[in-house]
Coordinates of N, CA and C in Angstrom, one line a residue:
X1 N 0.6 24.3 4.6 CA 0.2 22.9 4.4 C 0.5 22.0 5.6
X2 N 1.4 22.4 6.4 CA 1.8 21.6 7.6 C 0.6 21.4 8.6
X3 N -0.3 22.4 8.6 CA -1.5 22.3 9.5 C -2.4 21.1 9.1
X4 N -2.3 20.6 7.8 CA -3.1 19.5 7.4 C -2.5 18.1 7.8
X5 N -1.2 18.1 8.2 CA -0.5 16.9 8.6 C -1.2 16.3 9.9
X6 N -1.7 15.1 9.8 CA -2.4 14.5 10.9 C -3.9 14.8 11.0
X7 N -4.5 15.4 10.0 CA -5.9 15.7 10.1 C -6.7 14.4 9.9
X8 N -7.8 14.4 10.5 CA -8.7 13.2 10.5 C -9.1 12.8 9.0
X9 N -9.5 13.9 8.3 CA -10.0 13.6 6.9 C -8.9 13.1 6.0
X10 N -7.7 13.6 6.2 CA -6.5 13.1 5.4 C -6.2 11.7 5.7
X11 N -6.2 11.4 7.0 CA -5.8 10.0 7.4 C -6.9 9.0 6.9
X12 N -8.1 9.4 7.0 CA -9.2 8.5 6.6 C -9.1 8.3 5.1
X13 N -8.8 9.4 4.3 CA -8.7 9.3 2.9 C -7.5 8.4 2.5
X14 N -6.4 8.5 3.2 CA -5.2 7.7 2.9 C -5.5 6.2 3.2
X15 N -6.3 6.0 4.3 CA -6.6 4.6 4.6 C -7.5 4.0 3.5
X16 N -8.4 4.8 3.0 CA -9.2 4.3 1.9 C -8.4 4.0 0.6
X17 N -7.5 5.0 0.3 CA -6.6 4.8 -0.8 C -5.8 3.5 -0.7
X18 N -5.2 3.3 0.4 CA -4.4 2.1 0.6 C -5.3 0.8 0.5
X19 N -6.5 0.8 1.0 CA -7.3 -0.3 0.9 C -7.7 -0.6 -0.6
X20 N -7.9 0.5 -1.4 CA -8.2 0.4 -2.8 C -7.0 -0.1 -3.6
X21 N -5.9 0.4 -3.3 CA -4.6 -0.1 -3.9 C -4.4 -1.6 -3.6
X22 N -4.7 -2.0 -2.4 CA -4.5 -3.4 -2.0 C -5.5 -4.3 -2.8
X23 N -6.7 -3.8 -2.9 CA -7.7 -4.6 -3.7 C -7.2 -4.8 -5.1
X24 N -6.6 -3.7 -5.7 CA -6.1 -3.8 -7.1 C -5.0 -4.8 -7.1
X25 N -4.1 -4.8 -6.2 CA -3.0 -5.7 -6.1 C -3.5 -7.1 -6.0
X26 N -4.5 -7.3 -5.1 CA -5.0 -8.7 -4.9 C -5.7 -9.2 -6.2
X27 N -6.3 -8.3 -6.9 CA -6.9 -8.6 -8.2 C -5.8 -9.1 -9.2
X28 N -4.7 -8.4 -9.2 CA -3.6 -8.8 -10.1 C -3.0 -10.1 -9.7
X29 N -2.9 -10.3 -8.3 CA -2.3 -11.5 -7.8 C -3.2 -12.7 -8.1
X30 N -4.5 -12.5 -8.2 CA -5.4 -13.6 -8.6 C -5.1 -14.2 -10.0
X31 N -4.4 -13.4 -10.8 CA -4.1 -13.8 -12.1 C -2.6 -14.3 -12.2
X32 N -1.7 -13.7 -11.4 CA -0.3 -14.0 -11.6 C 0.3 -14.8 -10.4
X33 N -0.4 -14.7 -9.2 CA 0.3 -15.2 -8.0 C 1.0 -14.0 -7.4
X34 N 1.4 -14.1 -6.1 CA 2.1 -13.0 -5.5 C 3.5 -12.8 -6.1
X35 N 3.9 -11.6 -6.1 CA 5.3 -11.3 -6.6 C 6.1 -11.2 -5.3
X36 N 7.4 -11.5 -5.5 CA 8.3 -11.5 -4.4 C 9.4 -10.4 -4.5
X37 N 8.9 -9.2 -4.2 CA 9.8 -8.1 -4.2 C 9.9 -7.5 -2.8
X38 N 11.0 -6.9 -2.4 CA 11.1 -6.2 -1.1 C 10.2 -5.1 -1.0
X39 N 9.7 -4.8 0.2 CA 8.8 -3.7 0.4 C 9.6 -2.4 0.4
X40 N 9.0 -1.4 -0.2 CA 9.6 0.0 -0.2 C 9.6 0.5 1.3
X41 N 8.5 0.3 2.0 CA 8.3 0.9 3.3 C 9.1 0.0 4.3
X42 N 9.0 -1.3 4.2 CA 9.7 -2.2 5.1 C 10.7 -3.1 4.3
X43 N 11.9 -2.6 4.0 CA 12.8 -3.3 3.1 C 13.2 -4.7 3.6
X44 N 13.0 -5.0 4.9 CA 13.4 -6.3 5.4 C 12.3 -7.3 5.2
X45 N 11.1 -6.9 4.6 CA 10.0 -7.8 4.4 C 9.7 -7.8 2.9
X46 N 9.0 -8.9 2.5 CA 8.5 -9.1 1.2 C 7.2 -8.3 1.1
X47 N 7.0 -7.5 0.1 CA 5.9 -6.6 0.0 C 4.5 -7.3 0.0
X48 N 4.5 -8.5 -0.6 CA 3.2 -9.2 -0.7 C 2.9 -9.9 0.7
X49 N 3.9 -9.9 1.6 CA 3.6 -10.6 2.9 C 3.2 -9.6 4.0
X50 N 3.1 -8.3 3.6 CA 2.7 -7.3 4.6 C 1.2 -7.3 4.8
X51 N 0.8 -7.4 6.1 CA -0.6 -7.4 6.4 C -1.1 -5.9 6.4
X52 N -1.7 -5.5 5.4 CA -2.2 -4.1 5.3 C -3.2 -3.8 6.3
X53 N -4.1 -4.7 6.6 CA -5.1 -4.5 7.6 C -4.5 -4.1 9.0
X54 N -3.4 -4.8 9.3 CA -2.7 -4.5 10.6 C -2.1 -3.1 10.6
X55 N -1.5 -2.8 9.4 CA -0.9 -1.4 9.3 C -2.0 -0.4 9.4
X56 N -3.2 -0.6 8.8 CA -4.3 0.4 8.9 C -4.8 0.5 10.3
X57 N -4.9 -0.7 11.0 CA -5.4 -0.6 12.4 C -4.4 0.0 13.3
X58 N -3.1 -0.1 13.1 CA -2.1 0.5 13.9 C -2.0 2.0 13.8
X59 N -2.3 2.5 12.6 CA -2.1 3.9 12.3 C -3.4 4.6 11.9
X60 N -4.0 5.1 12.9 CA -5.3 5.8 12.8 C -5.2 7.2 13.4
X61 N -6.2 8.0 13.1 CA -6.3 9.3 13.7 C -6.6 9.2 15.2
X62 N -5.9 10.0 16.0 CA -6.1 10.0 17.4 C -6.4 11.4 17.9
X63 N -7.6 11.6 18.3 CA -8.1 12.9 18.7 C -7.3 13.6 19.7
X64 N -6.8 12.8 20.7 CA -6.1 13.4 21.8 C -4.6 13.4 21.7
X65 N -4.1 12.9 20.6 CA -2.6 12.8 20.4 C -2.2 13.3 19.0
X66 N -1.9 14.6 18.9 CA -1.6 15.2 17.6 C -0.3 14.6 17.0
X67 N 0.7 14.3 17.8 CA 1.9 13.8 17.3 C 1.7 12.4 16.8
X68 N 0.9 11.5 17.4 CA 0.6 10.2 16.9 C -0.2 10.3 15.6
X69 N -1.1 11.2 15.5 CA -1.8 11.4 14.3 C -0.9 11.8 13.1
X70 N 0.0 12.7 13.4 CA 1.0 13.1 12.4 C 1.9 12.0 11.9
X71 N 2.3 11.2 12.9 CA 3.1 10.0 12.5 C 2.3 9.0 11.7
X72 N 1.0 8.8 12.1 CA 0.1 7.9 11.3 C 0.0 8.5 9.9
X73 N -0.2 9.8 9.7 CA -0.3 10.4 8.4 C 1.0 10.1 7.5
X74 N 2.1 10.2 8.1 CA 3.4 10.0 7.4 C 3.5 8.5 7.0
X75 N 3.2 7.6 8.0 CA 3.3 6.2 7.7 C 2.3 5.8 6.6
X76 N 1.1 6.3 6.6 CA 0.1 6.0 5.6 C 0.5 6.5 4.2
X77 N 1.1 7.7 4.2 CA 1.7 8.2 2.9 C 2.7 7.2 2.4
X78 N 3.6 6.8 3.3 CA 4.6 5.8 2.8 C 4.0 4.5 2.4
X79 N 2.9 4.1 3.0 CA 2.2 2.9 2.6 C 1.6 3.0 1.2
X80 N 1.1 4.2 0.9 CA 0.6 4.5 -0.4 C 1.7 4.2 -1.5
X81 N 2.9 4.8 -1.2 CA 4.0 4.6 -2.1 C 4.3 3.1 -2.2
X82 N 4.3 2.4 -1.1 CA 4.7 1.0 -1.1 C 3.7 0.2 -1.9
X83 N 2.4 0.4 -1.7 CA 1.3 -0.3 -2.5 C 1.3 0.1 -3.9
X84 N 1.6 1.3 -4.3 CA 1.7 1.7 -5.7 C 2.8 1.0 -6.4
X85 N 4.0 0.9 -5.7 CA 5.1 0.2 -6.3 C 4.8 -1.3 -6.5
X86 N 4.1 -1.9 -5.5 CA 3.7 -3.3 -5.6 C 2.8 -3.4 -6.7
X87 N 1.9 -2.5 -6.9 CA 0.9 -2.6 -8.0 C 1.7 -2.5 -9.4
X88 N 2.6 -1.6 -9.5 CA 3.4 -1.6 -10.7 C 4.2 -2.8 -10.9
X89 N 4.8 -3.4 -9.9 CA 5.6 -4.6 -10.0 C 4.7 -5.8 -10.4
X90 N 3.6 -5.9 -9.8 CA 2.7 -7.0 -10.1 C 2.1 -6.9 -11.5
X91 N 1.8 -5.6 -11.9 CA 1.3 -5.4 -13.3 C 2.4 -5.8 -14.3
X92 N 3.6 -5.4 -14.0 CA 4.7 -5.8 -14.9 C 4.8 -7.3 -15.0
X93 N 4.7 -8.0 -13.9 CA 4.7 -9.5 -14.0 C 3.5 -10.0 -14.8
X94 N 2.4 -9.4 -14.6 CA 1.2 -9.8 -15.4 C 1.4 -9.6 -16.9
X95 N 2.0 -8.5 -17.2 CA 2.2 -8.2 -18.7 C 3.2 -9.2 -19.3
X96 N 4.3 -9.5 -18.5 CA 5.3 -10.5 -18.9 C 4.6 -11.8 -19.1
X97 N 3.7 -12.2 -18.2 CA 3.0 -13.5 -18.3 C 2.1 -13.5 -19.5
X98 N 1.4 -12.4 -19.8 CA 0.5 -12.3 -20.9 C 1.3 -12.3 -22.2
X99 N 2.4 -11.7 -22.3 CA 3.2 -11.7 -23.5 C 3.8 -13.1 -23.8
X100 N 4.2 -13.8 -22.7 CA 4.8 -15.1 -22.9 C 3.7 -16.1 -23.4
X101 N 2.5 -15.9 -22.8 CA 1.3 -16.7 -23.2 C 1.0 -16.5 -24.7
X102 N 1.1 -15.3 -25.1 CA 0.8 -14.9 -26.5 C 1.8 -15.5 -27.5
X103 N 3.0 -15.5 -27.0 CA 4.1 -16.1 -27.9 C 3.9 -17.6 -28.1
X104 N 3.3 -18.3 -27.1 CA 3.1 -19.7 -27.2 C 2.0 -20.1 -28.1
X105 N 1.1 -19.2 -28.4 CA 0.0 -19.5 -29.3 C 0.2 -19.1 -30.7

């Protein structure tokens, strides 16, 4: 499986996955507002403040640099975890908000 690390198809797939996860998070944020949790990937930053477009632009497949492509692959995998966690956290906030709204009525 190590031969797949840094492959162009995998990196492109991860980038699409991250973009889709971010769209989902943005959709939830439109209902709840941004959540303020530390990022899993960048613990010194708030997860909702990370510019995903910049991360995707910085970590791309590089035809002539296998090591850079492997690093990009790993960083993008970590970003998938980061965005999935943010999605879970924002969903939890949304459910709390929905439950409290239901109690008021």
